[in-house]
Amino acid sequence: MNVSNTDLTLLNWIVETTGVGSVNKQRAETSTKRATFQWNCSVAAIAPLLEQMIEFMIVKRDRAELIIDYWARIQDPLLKADKSWQLEYRDKMLRLNKRGPKDVDHIEQH
């Protein structure tokens, strides 16, 4: 998971508040554009955080639900060995992140 912004103070606040992730420079400043920075966090660290935030999410709730469900399933050694559902989840996330109208069925919780 990542958050991009031109406000480094905001991203540093996210790290301090959540206790997870790191901030890196994404794009250097030019004469016409401000520098951008990105907060990055692994799925292992973000899943518990998303579980706490999910009730407040509106815009990207579908993605959060998919990440939470993925993390719960990947903990099972039998499911971890089965790559078919993992590829299915990857495809769902790609469709959710695609610009324009979304064509994704409701994500079933397992």
XYZ file of N, CA, C and O in Angstrom:
440
model
N 0.851 -1.168 0.000
C 0.000 0.000 0.000
C 0.893 1.225 0.000
O 1.975 1.223 0.588
N 0.446 2.276 -0.688
C 1.212 3.510 -0.686
C 0.297 4.716 -0.766
O -0.841 4.615 -1.201
N 0.826 5.830 -0.296
C 0.142 7.119 -0.364
C 1.148 8.108 -0.927
O 2.254 8.237 -0.401
N 0.783 8.780 -2.009
C 1.649 9.793 -2.607
C 1.116 11.173 -2.284
O -0.097 11.387 -2.267
N 2.038 12.109 -2.045
C 1.629 13.474 -1.724
C 2.821 14.398 -1.892
O 3.965 13.963 -1.841
N 2.532 15.673 -2.076
C 3.606 16.673 -2.128
C 3.937 17.200 -0.740
O 4.935 17.884 -0.571
N 3.118 16.868 0.242
C 3.315 17.349 1.607
C 4.056 16.293 2.424
O 3.459 15.332 2.921
N 5.355 16.474 2.565
C 6.174 15.529 3.316
C 5.744 15.458 4.780
O 5.791 14.388 5.395
N 5.280 16.562 5.331
C 4.830 16.598 6.722
C 3.680 15.620 6.939
O 3.639 14.900 7.942
N 2.738 15.565 6.009
C 1.602 14.646 6.101
C 2.076 13.198 6.115
O 1.644 12.392 6.950
N 2.973 12.855 5.215
C 3.436 11.470 5.129
C 4.249 11.075 6.357
O 4.130 9.944 6.848
N 5.045 11.995 6.870
C 5.777 11.707 8.110
C 4.805 11.527 9.274
O 5.020 10.692 10.155
N 3.699 12.276 9.272
C 2.666 12.123 10.296
C 2.054 10.728 10.223
O 1.800 10.104 11.253
N 1.834 10.224 9.005
C 1.277 8.873 8.843
C 2.208 7.849 9.486
O 1.761 6.957 10.207
N 3.513 7.963 9.224
C 4.484 7.031 9.813
C 4.458 7.126 11.336
O 4.407 6.111 12.029
N 4.481 8.337 11.850
C 4.490 8.528 13.309
C 3.202 8.027 13.951
O 3.227 7.420 15.027
N 2.061 8.252 13.310
C 0.768 7.880 13.868
C 0.519 6.380 13.805
O 0.025 5.782 14.759
N 0.862 5.768 12.672
C 0.597 4.337 12.494
C 1.709 3.456 13.021
O 1.472 2.303 13.378
N 2.921 3.979 13.020
C 4.061 3.177 13.442
C 4.536 2.192 12.392
O 5.348 1.312 12.685
N 4.032 2.321 11.164
C 4.435 1.399 10.093
C 4.768 2.183 8.827
O 4.325 3.310 8.625
N 5.562 1.549 7.981
C 5.871 2.119 6.684
C 7.062 3.049 6.686
O 7.680 3.306 7.726
N 7.381 3.528 5.491
C 8.488 4.463 5.326
C 8.150 5.440 4.210
O 7.297 5.170 3.367
N 8.841 6.578 4.204
C 8.600 7.627 3.213
C 9.837 7.746 2.330
O 10.966 7.768 2.817
N 9.601 7.809 1.026
C 10.668 7.972 0.048
C 10.302 9.069 -0.937
O 9.113 9.317 -1.181
N 11.302 9.688 -1.511
C 11.055 10.686 -2.543
C 10.634 9.958 -3.814
O 11.267 8.987 -4.226
N 9.537 10.401 -4.405
C 9.008 9.755 -5.601
C 9.443 10.504 -6.854
O 9.833 9.897 -7.839
N 9.351 11.845 -6.816
C 9.715 12.648 -7.982
C 10.378 13.933 -7.499
O 9.881 14.597 -6.586
N 11.473 14.278 -8.141
C 12.173 15.511 -7.782
C 11.383 16.721 -8.270
O 10.609 16.649 -9.225
N 11.597 17.832 -7.592
C 10.936 19.077 -7.974
C 11.513 19.580 -9.290
O 12.709 19.463 -9.560
N 10.628 20.118 -10.135
C 11.052 20.737 -11.395
C 10.573 22.184 -11.389
O 9.944 22.632 -10.429
N 10.813 22.871 -12.477
C 10.371 24.268 -12.554
C 8.849 24.383 -12.600
O 8.295 25.427 -12.268
N 8.149 23.310 -12.987
C 6.688 23.371 -13.097
C 5.947 22.450 -12.125
O 4.738 22.542 -12.004
N 6.673 21.561 -11.453
C 6.012 20.606 -10.555
C 6.746 20.508 -9.239
O 7.970 20.561 -9.178
N 5.954 20.357 -8.178
C 6.523 20.181 -6.845
C 7.043 18.751 -6.692
O 6.582 17.833 -7.370
N 7.968 18.573 -5.793
C 8.464 17.231 -5.488
C 7.323 16.413 -4.889
O 6.448 16.947 -4.206
N 7.331 15.130 -5.156
C 6.336 14.256 -4.545
C 7.051 13.181 -3.734
O 8.170 12.780 -4.051
N 6.358 12.739 -2.690
C 6.888 11.737 -1.786
C 5.865 10.620 -1.671
O 4.682 10.807 -1.962
N 6.329 9.444 -1.242
C 5.438 8.300 -1.148
C 5.689 7.542 0.149
O 6.826 7.215 0.485
N 4.582 7.281 0.876
C 4.615 6.418 2.055
C 4.302 5.019 1.565
O 3.319 4.798 0.854
N 5.147 4.048 1.899
C 4.964 2.657 1.500
C 4.851 1.780 2.730
O 5.532 2.016 3.734
N 4.010 0.757 2.620
C 3.795 -0.153 3.732
C 3.512 -1.557 3.195
O 2.788 -1.706 2.214
N 4.066 -2.573 3.831
C 3.842 -3.956 3.402
C 2.433 -4.412 3.775
O 1.804 -3.854 4.672
N 1.958 -5.452 3.099
C 0.623 -5.977 3.385
C 0.560 -6.541 4.805
O -0.467 -6.444 5.469
N 1.668 -7.094 5.291
C 1.682 -7.647 6.649
C 1.431 -6.566 7.695
O 0.758 -6.793 8.690
N 1.958 -5.380 7.442
C 1.768 -4.280 8.388
C 0.456 -3.543 8.164
O -0.153 -3.036 9.105
N 0.003 -3.498 6.924
C -1.165 -2.676 6.607
C -2.490 -3.386 6.908
O -3.481 -2.728 7.232
N -2.542 -4.709 6.822
C -3.818 -5.410 7.030
C -4.438 -5.086 8.392
O -5.619 -4.735 8.456
N -3.683 -5.175 9.494
C -4.286 -4.816 10.797
C -4.709 -3.350 10.863
O -5.728 -3.013 11.466
N -3.944 -2.486 10.238
C -4.282 -1.063 10.216
C -5.580 -0.828 9.434
O -6.463 -0.089 9.872
N -5.704 -1.485 8.283
C -6.933 -1.348 7.484
C -8.156 -1.862 8.230
O -9.248 -1.303 8.105
N -7.986 -2.930 8.994
C -9.107 -3.456 9.775
C -9.634 -2.411 10.750
O -10.833 -2.331 10.990
N -8.739 -1.596 11.294
C -9.156 -0.540 12.214
C -9.794 0.634 11.475
O -10.657 1.316 12.019
N -9.377 0.862 10.239
C -9.837 2.030 9.481
C -11.057 1.769 8.601
O -11.716 2.704 8.165
N -11.366 0.510 8.317
C -12.342 0.144 7.285
C -13.699 0.826 7.456
O -14.311 1.243 6.493
N -14.163 0.965 8.681
C -15.486 1.563 8.889
C -15.537 3.032 8.486
O -16.604 3.578 8.244
N -14.386 3.678 8.391
C -14.333 5.085 8.014
C -14.032 5.292 6.529
O -14.076 6.417 6.044
N -13.724 4.222 5.835
C -13.323 4.330 4.431
C -14.542 4.394 3.526
O -15.514 3.675 3.724
N -14.437 5.245 2.520
C -15.512 5.381 1.542
C -14.980 5.081 0.145
O -15.443 4.175 -0.526
N -13.989 5.815 -0.280
C -13.526 5.755 -1.666
C -12.814 4.448 -2.004
O -13.088 3.852 -3.026
N -11.940 3.968 -1.165
C -11.146 2.784 -1.497
C -11.430 1.605 -0.576
O -10.586 0.742 -0.369
N -12.634 1.566 -0.076
C -13.016 0.486 0.830
C -12.922 -0.881 0.153
O -12.497 -1.857 0.769
N -13.315 -0.966 -1.111
C -13.264 -2.238 -1.827
C -11.841 -2.788 -1.896
O -11.613 -3.982 -1.727
N -10.872 -1.924 -2.091
C -9.476 -2.351 -2.121
C -9.025 -2.816 -0.733
O -8.327 -3.826 -0.602
N -9.429 -2.091 0.292
C -9.071 -2.464 1.663
C -9.654 -3.828 2.022
O -8.975 -4.658 2.639
N -10.889 -4.070 1.647
C -11.519 -5.365 1.919
C -10.755 -6.488 1.232
O -10.550 -7.558 1.815
N -10.321 -6.245 0.005
C -9.572 -7.252 -0.734
C -8.229 -7.537 -0.052
O -7.829 -8.697 0.098
N -7.540 -6.506 0.403
C -6.254 -6.680 1.083
C -6.434 -7.447 2.394
O -5.677 -8.369 2.701
N -7.440 -7.085 3.168
C -7.695 -7.756 4.450
C -8.000 -9.232 4.223
O -7.469 -10.106 4.914
N -8.843 -9.508 3.239
C -9.203 -10.892 2.953
C -7.991 -11.670 2.440
O -7.756 -12.807 2.843
N -7.202 -11.053 1.570
C -5.989 -11.695 1.055
C -5.064 -12.069 2.211
O -4.564 -13.192 2.288
N -4.827 -11.126 3.116
C -3.911 -11.377 4.219
C -4.417 -12.504 5.127
O -3.643 -13.343 5.573
N -5.708 -12.550 5.369
C -6.271 -13.619 6.196
C -6.083 -14.981 5.514
O -5.719 -15.963 6.172
N -6.294 -15.036 4.216
C -6.186 -16.307 3.490
C -4.736 -16.767 3.346
O -4.460 -17.963 3.393
N -3.819 -15.837 3.168
C -2.418 -16.209 2.936
C -1.773 -16.802 4.184
O -0.733 -17.458 4.113
N -2.411 -16.629 5.344
C -1.894 -17.197 6.588
C -2.088 -18.712 6.655
O -1.394 -19.393 7.400
N -3.032 -19.239 5.882
C -3.303 -20.678 5.839
C -2.290 -21.335 4.893
O -2.268 -21.016 3.706
N -1.449 -22.258 5.383
C -0.423 -22.870 4.527
C -0.986 -23.540 3.267
O -0.355 -23.501 2.212
N -2.161 -24.155 3.372
C -2.752 -24.793 2.188
C -3.171 -23.748 1.146
O -2.979 -23.948 -0.053
N -3.753 -22.661 1.613
C -4.150 -21.607 0.684
C -2.944 -20.865 0.124
O -2.942 -20.443 -1.022
N -1.909 -20.738 0.949
C -0.699 -20.061 0.486
C -0.068 -20.824 -0.674
O 0.483 -20.221 -1.601
N -0.161 -22.140 -0.658
C 0.400 -22.965 -1.721
C -0.423 -22.900 -3.006
O 0.088 -23.186 -4.090
N -1.679 -22.532 -2.901
C -2.576 -22.467 -4.060
C -2.476 -21.089 -4.714
O -3.006 -20.106 -4.210
N -1.804 -21.019 -5.833
C -1.573 -19.733 -6.508
C -2.792 -19.252 -7.296
O -2.874 -18.072 -7.633
N -3.753 -20.115 -7.577
C -4.887 -19.718 -8.425
C -5.709 -18.591 -7.800
O -6.041 -17.614 -8.469
N -6.039 -18.706 -6.531
C -6.828 -17.638 -5.902
C -5.999 -16.369 -5.751
O -6.532 -15.258 -5.826
N -4.671 -16.514 -5.564
C -3.807 -15.339 -5.445
C -3.777 -14.556 -6.756
O -3.822 -13.319 -6.762
N -3.735 -15.278 -7.878
C -3.785 -14.618 -9.187
C -5.143 -13.947 -9.406
O -5.219 -12.860 -9.973
N -6.196 -14.598 -8.930
C -7.535 -14.016 -9.020
C -7.610 -12.706 -8.231
O -8.145 -11.706 -8.699
N -7.046 -12.695 -7.033
C -7.037 -11.478 -6.213
C -6.200 -10.387 -6.868
O -6.557 -9.215 -6.829
N -5.076 -10.779 -7.451
C -4.240 -9.796 -8.147
C -5.019 -9.156 -9.288
O -5.012 -7.935 -9.459
N -5.742 -9.978 -10.051
C -6.541 -9.460 -11.163
C -7.657 -8.535 -10.670
O -7.935 -7.509 -11.285
N -8.286 -8.889 -9.549
C -9.326 -8.023 -8.975
C -8.743 -6.667 -8.588
O -9.342 -5.629 -8.853
N -7.564 -6.685 -7.959
C -6.937 -5.425 -7.553
C -6.558 -4.593 -8.776
O -6.742 -3.370 -8.774
N -6.045 -5.236 -9.805
C -5.716 -4.510 -11.037
C -6.951 -3.842 -11.626
O -6.902 -2.697 -12.077
N -8.084 -4.563 -11.614
C -9.333 -3.977 -12.135
C -9.813 -2.831 -11.248
O -10.291 -1.811 -11.738
N -9.678 -2.990 -9.932
C -10.087 -1.920 -9.021
C -9.223 -0.669 -9.198
O -9.714 0.451 -9.054
N -7.951 -0.862 -9.512
C -7.032 0.266 -9.668
C -7.062 0.876 -11.062
O -6.476 1.939 -11.274
N -7.744 0.214 -11.988
C -7.838 0.732 -13.351
C -8.666 2.014 -13.360
O -9.684 2.119 -12.674
N -8.206 2.974 -14.130
C -8.967 4.221 -14.253
C -10.248 3.969 -15.041
O -10.309 3.086 -15.876
N -11.269 4.766 -14.740
C -12.543 4.636 -15.446
C -13.511 3.760 -14.676
O -13.270 3.384 -13.530
N -14.638 3.378 -15.315
C -15.666 2.568 -14.646
C -15.113 1.218 -14.204
O -14.302 0.615 -14.888
N -15.554 0.764 -13.058
C -15.096 -0.505 -12.500
C -16.057 -1.620 -12.887
O -17.264 -1.462 -12.858
N -15.487 -2.766 -13.235
C -16.277 -3.938 -13.554
C -15.808 -5.090 -12.673
O -15.185 -6.021 -13.122
N -16.095 -4.958 -11.381
C -15.639 -5.959 -10.409
C -16.832 -6.412 -9.586
O -17.586 -5.600 -9.083
N -16.973 -7.723 -9.478
C -18.029 -8.271 -8.638
C -17.723 -7.953 -7.194
O -16.586 -7.718 -6.806
N -18.752 -7.940 -6.352
C -18.545 -7.709 -4.925
C -17.572 -8.741 -4.390
O -17.639 -9.912 -4.730
N -16.653 -8.323 -3.579
C -15.621 -9.182 -3.026
C -16.221 -10.014 -1.901
O -16.735 -9.488 -0.940
N -16.159 -11.326 -2.072
C -16.694 -12.219 -1.047
C -15.680 -12.403 0.061
O -14.510 -12.598 -0.195
N -16.126 -12.360 1.294
C -15.255 -12.600 2.437
C -15.200 -14.113 2.674
O -16.214 -14.786 2.651
N -14.029 -14.644 2.898
C -13.852 -16.088 3.120
C -13.493 -16.339 4.541
O -12.877 -15.639 5.209
